[in-house]
Tab-separated table of C-alpha atoms in Angstrom:
chain	number	residue	atom	x	y	z
M	27	MET	CA	28.809	-4.630	-24.790
M	28	THR	CA	32.360	-4.047	-25.770
M	29	SER	CA	34.360	-5.795	-28.385
M	30	THR	CA	38.119	-5.861	-28.276
M	31	ALA	CA	40.613	-6.154	-31.006
M	32	ILE	CA	44.121	-6.994	-29.948
M	33	THR	CA	46.934	-7.049	-32.388
M	34	ALA	CA	50.407	-8.020	-31.460
M	35	GLY	CA	52.352	-5.189	-29.884
M	36	ALA	CA	49.518	-2.685	-30.137
M	37	GLU	CA	47.383	-1.262	-27.353
M	38	PRO	CA	44.037	-3.025	-27.020
M	39	VAL	CA	41.259	-1.038	-28.679
M	40	PHE	CA	37.738	-0.907	-27.274
M	41	HIS	CA	34.756	-0.178	-29.462
M	42	LEU	CA	31.637	0.907	-27.627
M	43	GLU	CA	28.495	-0.271	-29.300
M	44	GLU	CA	26.202	2.575	-30.180
M	45	GLU	CA	23.433	2.821	-27.625
M	46	HIS	CA	19.995	3.248	-29.101
M	47	ALA	CA	17.940	6.213	-27.962
M	48	HIS	CA	15.623	5.875	-24.993
M	49	ALA	CA	12.512	8.003	-24.892
M	50	GLU	CA	12.431	10.299	-21.863
M	51	GLY	CA	10.554	8.656	-19.034
M	52	GLY	CA	10.335	5.382	-20.912
M	53	SER	CA	11.431	3.382	-17.899
M	54	THR	CA	9.924	5.588	-15.190
M	55	MET	CA	6.936	3.340	-14.590
M	56	LEU	CA	9.048	0.235	-14.111
M	57	GLY	CA	11.479	2.138	-11.913
M	58	PHE	CA	8.667	3.461	-9.781
M	59	TRP	CA	7.180	-0.021	-9.521
M	60	LEU	CA	10.547	-1.277	-8.243
M	61	TYR	CA	10.524	1.507	-5.630
M	62	LEU	CA	7.037	0.409	-4.569
M	63	MET	CA	8.230	-3.170	-4.234
M	64	SER	CA	11.094	-2.052	-1.963
M	65	ASP	CA	8.577	-0.003	0.024
M	66	CYS	CA	6.516	-3.181	0.247
M	67	LEU	CA	9.502	-4.852	1.911
M	68	ILE	CA	9.663	-2.070	4.531
M	69	PHE	CA	6.038	-2.742	5.351
M	70	ALA	CA	6.688	-6.493	5.402
M	71	MET	CA	9.347	-5.939	8.086
M	72	LEU	CA	6.970	-3.787	10.121
M	73	PHE	CA	4.193	-6.363	9.739
M	74	ALA	CA	6.620	-9.073	10.860
M	75	ALA	CA	7.575	-6.994	13.904
M	76	PHE	CA	3.923	-6.452	14.724
M	77	GLY	CA	3.178	-10.144	14.194
M	78	VAL	CA	5.906	-11.080	16.672
M	79	LEU	CA	5.267	-8.343	19.263
M	80	GLY	CA	1.531	-7.817	18.780
M	81	GLY	CA	0.657	-10.052	21.710
M	82	ASN	CA	3.068	-8.511	24.238
M	83	TYR	CA	0.806	-6.150	26.168
M	84	ALA	CA	3.048	-5.858	29.264
M	85	ALA	CA	-0.125	-5.890	31.360
M	86	GLY	CA	-1.226	-2.793	29.434
M	87	PRO	CA	-4.251	-2.254	27.222
M	88	ALA	CA	-5.027	-4.913	24.600
M	89	PRO	CA	-6.453	-4.299	21.100
M	90	LYS	CA	-9.925	-5.109	22.394
M	91	ASP	CA	-9.756	-2.249	24.886
M	92	LEU	CA	-8.348	0.248	22.390
M	93	PHE	CA	-9.688	-0.335	18.900
M	94	ASP	CA	-12.976	1.114	17.767
M	95	LEU	CA	-13.757	-1.005	14.713
M	96	GLY	CA	-16.548	1.350	13.653
M	97	LEU	CA	-14.007	4.146	13.317
M	98	VAL	CA	-11.613	1.867	11.428
M	99	ALA	CA	-14.433	0.911	9.046
M	100	VAL	CA	-15.105	4.611	8.343
M	101	ASN	CA	-11.365	5.124	7.802
M	102	THR	CA	-11.189	2.202	5.393
M	103	THR	CA	-14.159	3.628	3.488
M	104	MET	CA	-12.333	6.975	3.143
M	105	LEU	CA	-9.270	5.290	1.644
M	106	LEU	CA	-11.357	3.111	-0.687
M	107	LEU	CA	-13.311	6.152	-1.893
M	108	SER	CA	-10.062	8.039	-2.463
M	109	SER	CA	-8.819	5.127	-4.568
M	110	ILE	CA	-11.826	5.184	-6.878
M	111	THR	CA	-11.778	8.992	-7.171
M	112	TYR	CA	-8.096	8.842	-8.138
M	113	GLY	CA	-9.130	6.300	-10.760
M	114	PHE	CA	-11.648	8.835	-12.097
M	115	ALA	CA	-8.879	11.455	-12.153
M	116	MET	CA	-6.789	9.131	-14.331
M	117	LEU	CA	-9.719	8.481	-16.669
M	118	THR	CA	-10.388	12.212	-17.141
M	119	MET	CA	-6.640	12.754	-17.578
M	120	ASP	CA	-6.708	10.287	-20.472
M	121	LYS	CA	-9.380	12.420	-22.100
M	122	GLY	CA	-7.248	15.523	-21.543
M	123	ARG	CA	-9.795	17.390	-19.424
M	124	VAL	CA	-7.713	19.536	-17.109
M	125	GLY	CA	-10.544	20.946	-14.986
M	126	GLU	CA	-12.182	17.603	-14.267
M	127	THR	CA	-8.834	15.979	-13.501
M	128	GLN	CA	-8.081	18.739	-11.020
M	129	SER	CA	-11.459	18.376	-9.314
M	130	TRP	CA	-11.102	14.603	-8.974
M	131	LEU	CA	-7.603	15.106	-7.557
M	132	ALA	CA	-9.033	17.607	-5.070
M	133	VAL	CA	-11.754	15.136	-4.050
M	134	THR	CA	-9.113	12.415	-3.637
M	135	MET	CA	-7.048	14.752	-1.503
M	136	LEU	CA	-10.057	15.525	0.714
M	137	PHE	CA	-10.702	11.813	1.284
M	138	GLY	CA	-6.999	11.377	2.064
M	139	LEU	CA	-7.162	14.250	4.558
M	140	ALA	CA	-10.291	12.739	6.120
M	141	PHE	CA	-8.421	9.448	6.508
M	142	LEU	CA	-5.483	11.199	8.165
M	143	SER	CA	-7.702	13.229	10.485
M	144	ILE	CA	-9.550	10.125	11.682
M	145	GLU	CA	-6.269	8.306	12.194
M	146	LEU	CA	-4.762	11.221	14.132
M	147	TYR	CA	-7.930	11.437	16.229
M	148	GLU	CA	-7.600	7.712	16.986
M	149	PHE	CA	-3.921	8.115	17.937
M	150	ALA	CA	-4.667	11.142	20.126
M	151	HIS	CA	-7.480	9.257	21.820
M	152	MET	CA	-5.228	6.265	22.512
M	153	ILE	CA	-2.396	8.416	23.838
M	154	HIS	CA	-4.862	10.300	26.014
M	155	GLU	CA	-5.915	6.969	27.534
M	156	GLY	CA	-2.288	6.194	28.355
M	157	ALA	CA	-1.767	3.837	25.410
M	158	THR	CA	1.437	5.541	24.255
M	159	PRO	CA	4.088	3.884	22.058
M	160	GLN	CA	6.232	3.453	25.208
M	161	ARG	CA	3.529	1.486	27.037
M	162	SER	CA	4.158	-1.978	25.564
M	163	ALA	CA	5.826	-3.779	22.684
M	164	PHE	CA	2.388	-4.219	21.121
M	165	LEU	CA	1.809	-0.452	21.144
M	166	SER	CA	5.342	0.333	19.896
M	167	SER	CA	4.920	-1.933	16.899
M	168	PHE	CA	1.348	-0.725	16.353
M	169	PHE	CA	2.321	2.946	16.223
M	170	THR	CA	5.347	2.210	14.021
M	171	LEU	CA	3.364	0.198	11.474
M	172	VAL	CA	0.222	2.331	11.317
M	173	GLY	CA	2.244	5.532	11.701
M	174	THR	CA	4.500	4.629	8.765
M	175	HIS	CA	1.426	4.053	6.621
M	176	GLY	CA	-0.032	7.366	7.776
M	177	LEU	CA	3.247	9.101	6.927
M	178	HIS	CA	3.093	7.618	3.429
M	179	VAL	CA	-0.436	8.966	3.009
M	180	THR	CA	0.763	12.379	4.240
M	181	PHE	CA	3.523	12.476	1.642
M	182	GLY	CA	1.078	11.236	-0.983
M	183	ILE	CA	-1.108	14.268	-0.221
M	184	VAL	CA	1.898	16.624	-0.382
M	185	TRP	CA	2.770	15.075	-3.754
M	186	MET	CA	-0.830	15.458	-4.920
M	187	VAL	CA	-0.897	19.173	-4.056
M	188	THR	CA	2.422	19.613	-5.883
M	189	LEU	CA	1.057	17.911	-8.992
M	190	MET	CA	-2.151	19.955	-8.872
M	191	VAL	CA	-0.013	23.104	-8.954
M	192	GLN	CA	2.052	21.626	-11.800
M	193	VAL	CA	-1.039	20.742	-13.817
M	194	ALA	CA	-2.527	24.181	-13.160
M	195	ARG	CA	0.659	25.811	-14.470
M	196	HIS	CA	1.613	23.606	-17.386
M	197	GLY	CA	-1.506	21.620	-18.151
M	198	LEU	CA	-1.587	17.885	-18.835
M	199	ILE	CA	1.764	17.725	-20.599
M	200	GLU	CA	3.441	14.369	-20.937
M	201	ALA	CA	5.728	14.881	-17.949
M	202	ASN	CA	2.728	15.680	-15.765
M	203	ARG	CA	0.832	12.655	-17.037
M	204	ARG	CA	3.781	10.471	-16.139
M	205	ARG	CA	3.963	11.995	-12.656
M	206	LEU	CA	0.234	11.538	-12.145
M	207	MET	CA	0.545	7.889	-13.172
M	208	CYS	CA	3.348	7.387	-10.629
M	209	LEU	CA	1.239	8.967	-7.896
M	210	SER	CA	-1.653	6.763	-8.996
M	211	MET	CA	0.469	3.665	-8.414
M	212	PHE	CA	1.673	5.054	-5.068
M	213	TRP	CA	-1.861	5.857	-3.916
M	214	HIS	CA	-3.341	2.491	-4.895
M	215	PHE	CA	-0.334	0.763	-3.334
M	216	LEU	CA	-1.073	2.514	-0.029
M	217	ASP	CA	-4.603	1.191	-0.242
M	218	VAL	CA	-3.227	-2.337	-0.692
M	219	VAL	CA	-1.027	-1.889	2.393
M	220	TRP	CA	-4.063	-0.640	4.320
M	221	ILE	CA	-5.878	-3.912	3.511
M	222	GLY	CA	-3.067	-5.656	5.364
M	223	VAL	CA	-3.253	-3.164	8.231
M	224	PHE	CA	-6.971	-3.383	8.890
M	225	THR	CA	-6.923	-7.170	8.512
M	226	PHE	CA	-3.861	-8.056	10.566
M	227	VAL	CA	-3.787	-5.210	13.070
M	228	TYR	CA	-7.387	-4.255	13.699
M	229	LEU	CA	-9.563	-7.272	12.834
M	230	MET	CA	-7.143	-10.002	13.939
M	231	GLY	CA	-6.114	-7.915	16.953
M	232	THR	CA	-9.718	-7.689	18.084
M	233	LEU	CA	-10.100	-11.449	17.601
M	234	ARG	CA	-6.984	-12.227	19.623
L	3	MET	CA	4.195	17.355	-30.108
L	4	SER	CA	0.474	16.951	-30.428
L	5	ALA	CA	-1.900	15.283	-28.052
L	6	GLN	CA	-2.097	12.285	-30.337
L	7	ASP	CA	1.642	11.951	-30.166
L	8	HIS	CA	1.425	11.707	-26.411
L	9	ALA	CA	-1.296	9.122	-26.571
L	10	GLY	CA	0.603	7.007	-29.065
L	11	HIS	CA	3.783	7.397	-27.095
L	12	ASP	CA	2.132	6.334	-23.847
L	13	HIS	CA	0.566	3.410	-25.520
L	14	THR	CA	3.864	1.954	-26.649
L	15	HIS	CA	4.990	1.701	-23.031
L	16	GLY	CA	2.021	-0.475	-22.343
L	17	GLY	CA	2.952	-0.927	-18.707
L	18	ALA	CA	0.797	1.833	-17.375
L	19	ALA	CA	-2.510	0.907	-18.882
L	20	HIS	CA	-5.137	3.147	-17.372
L	21	GLY	CA	-8.055	0.786	-17.208
L	22	SER	CA	-11.601	1.790	-17.949
L	23	LEU	CA	-14.481	3.252	-15.992
L	24	LYS	CA	-16.032	-0.189	-15.918
L	25	GLY	CA	-12.829	-1.731	-14.549
L	26	TYR	CA	-12.554	0.848	-11.765
L	27	LEU	CA	-16.213	0.427	-10.814
L	28	ILE	CA	-15.980	-3.381	-10.754
L	29	GLY	CA	-12.849	-3.108	-8.604
L	30	PHE	CA	-14.539	-0.653	-6.268
L	31	VAL	CA	-17.705	-2.712	-5.797
L	32	LEU	CA	-15.673	-5.888	-5.237
L	33	SER	CA	-13.395	-4.214	-2.695
L	34	VAL	CA	-16.354	-2.722	-0.812
L	35	ILE	CA	-17.906	-6.190	-0.538
L	36	LEU	CA	-14.558	-7.769	0.385
L	37	THR	CA	-14.046	-5.120	3.097
L	38	ALA	CA	-17.573	-5.121	4.497
L	39	ILE	CA	-17.827	-8.890	5.053
L	40	PRO	CA	-14.688	-9.247	7.265
L	41	PHE	CA	-15.710	-6.199	9.349
L	42	TRP	CA	-19.204	-7.647	9.749
L	43	LEU	CA	-17.807	-11.066	10.723
L	44	VAL	CA	-15.567	-9.596	13.420
L	45	MET	CA	-17.794	-6.791	14.716
L	46	ASP	CA	-20.913	-8.914	15.087
L	47	GLY	CA	-19.057	-12.080	16.068
L	48	VAL	CA	-21.017	-14.050	13.478
L	49	ILE	CA	-18.854	-17.163	13.788
L	50	ASP	CA	-18.187	-18.418	17.301
L	51	ASN	CA	-14.876	-20.036	16.383
L	52	LYS	CA	-12.264	-17.248	16.462
L	53	GLN	CA	-9.666	-19.222	14.547
L	54	ALA	CA	-12.100	-19.917	11.721
L	55	THR	CA	-13.034	-16.223	11.623
L	56	ALA	CA	-9.336	-15.275	11.434
L	57	VAL	CA	-8.728	-17.646	8.524
L	58	ILE	CA	-11.774	-16.328	6.637
L	59	VAL	CA	-10.771	-12.700	7.260
L	60	MET	CA	-7.269	-13.410	5.945
L	61	ALA	CA	-8.665	-15.122	2.870
L	62	PHE	CA	-10.826	-12.061	2.155
L	63	ALA	CA	-7.751	-9.814	2.515
L	64	ALA	CA	-5.772	-11.951	0.066
L	65	VAL	CA	-8.572	-11.818	-2.509
L	66	GLN	CA	-8.974	-8.071	-2.024
L	67	ILE	CA	-5.251	-7.473	-2.548
L	68	ILE	CA	-5.488	-9.344	-5.856
L	69	VAL	CA	-8.587	-7.314	-6.822
L	70	HIS	CA	-6.695	-4.065	-6.138
L	71	MET	CA	-3.671	-5.287	-8.093
L	72	VAL	CA	-5.765	-6.146	-11.128
L	73	PHE	CA	-8.368	-3.362	-11.215
L	74	PHE	CA	-6.522	-0.403	-9.636
L	75	LEU	CA	-2.825	-1.087	-10.270
L	76	HIS	CA	-3.574	-2.748	-13.647
L	77	MET	CA	-1.070	-5.523	-13.155
L	78	THR	CA	-0.926	-7.949	-16.020
L	79	PRO	CA	1.753	-10.504	-16.787
L	80	ALA	CA	2.580	-8.465	-19.893
L	81	SER	CA	3.066	-5.025	-18.308
L	82	GLU	CA	6.575	-3.569	-18.822
L	83	GLY	CA	7.492	-6.656	-20.796
L	84	GLY	CA	6.888	-8.887	-17.805
L	85	TRP	CA	9.407	-7.119	-15.556
L	86	SER	CA	6.807	-5.691	-13.167
L	87	MET	CA	5.344	-9.132	-12.668
L	88	LEU	CA	8.803	-10.583	-12.096
L	89	ALA	CA	9.581	-7.887	-9.491
L	90	LEU	CA	6.213	-8.526	-7.872
L	91	ILE	CA	6.757	-12.278	-7.678
L	92	PHE	CA	10.231	-11.738	-6.218
L	93	THR	CA	8.821	-9.335	-3.626
L	94	VAL	CA	5.992	-11.698	-2.708
L	95	ILE	CA	8.508	-14.509	-2.168
L	96	LEU	CA	10.614	-12.238	0.084
L	97	VAL	CA	7.543	-11.089	2.009
L	98	VAL	CA	6.417	-14.679	2.556
L	99	ILE	CA	9.888	-15.678	3.789
L	100	VAL	CA	10.144	-12.651	6.104
L	101	LEU	CA	6.651	-13.025	7.559
L	102	SER	CA	6.439	-16.776	7.947
L	103	GLY	CA	10.083	-17.027	9.061
L	104	SER	CA	9.747	-14.327	11.717
L	105	LEU	CA	6.473	-15.651	13.062
L	106	TRP	CA	7.648	-19.252	13.055
L	107	VAL	CA	11.007	-18.641	14.722
L	108	MET	CA	9.687	-16.152	17.259
L	109	TYR	CA	6.715	-18.341	18.142
L	110	HIS	CA	9.018	-21.210	19.024
L	111	LEU	CA	11.359	-18.886	20.876
L	112	ASN	CA	8.415	-17.599	22.893
L	113	ALA	CA	7.035	-21.069	23.489
L	114	ASN	CA	10.370	-22.328	24.768
L	115	MET	CA	11.366	-19.317	26.813
L	116	MET	CA	8.017	-18.101	28.101
L	117	PRO	CA	8.313	-17.528	31.842
L	118	GLY	CA	5.787	-19.406	33.923
L	119	LEU	CA	2.542	-17.722	34.925
L	120	HIS	CA	3.868	-17.292	38.432
L	121	GLU	CA	6.836	-15.203	37.279
L	122	MET	CA	4.618	-13.280	34.871
L	123	ARG	CA	2.484	-11.946	37.736
L	124	GLN	CA	5.522	-10.522	39.458
L	125	MET	CA	6.589	-8.597	36.386
L	126	PRO	CA	5.865	-4.871	36.411
């Protein structure tokens, strides 16, 4: 806020109100939440595109021919398990146990890698069968939506490795705790998006 | 700064409450149940009516998203002084407009401009 004092003939004078101090990182969580919400909008657009184009097979393969729900169920389990293990990492972080936090992060990372491997196997299998992104509008929107989620998981894992190195070097200092809490939100958010993916893409696609 | 300083400092932010072991376990068990039932319904074709199955599966997804928000993301109306909740509500409204608007408009566009079956067969 500024207040002005104008006297006749004199230049206007502006007084800046003293800003009170903000603790470092005090607004990081809210800022990161806002980023997640904007990310949520990206996924909403991709879901909308899939919703519109998901039925346009162009005489190509349909979800029923392509999707192996057993595999998707295993994949979903991997992501769910990684969510709970990240939760355990946060709980041990609260208690300040560096070793345990690191091990839970490593376990989370392994589940994340398992998820990615299964997804890549599924993609490779589909492409091998001729169900490439170029085949139909359904497949284009499928690969874009699921691929974007997979890319997010990939970057989540890169971030996790980075933080594990940081924690190994500097311990659970406040900056690292803040970063781990941001990654926690990111990771759980990806799990929420995956609920939408397996419901709308895989389950509803198979029903179609 | 000491460890207690950190703890006290974190606590004042309030927004990033970490939850408890019990909270995480409840969330996990609930989400496993809420995942398993839709997969079972679709994979085994328990309900003959596909539309009914779709509605039930979507309802399970909605509940599971709320479970994740509460138990894993620790959303409460009070976190970050209510700003996270406000951002979330705003986002949900946008998502609903985008999704329902796109589906609604494009469905009608398709319904009105869908080529006849005869033409469809001649398409590559």
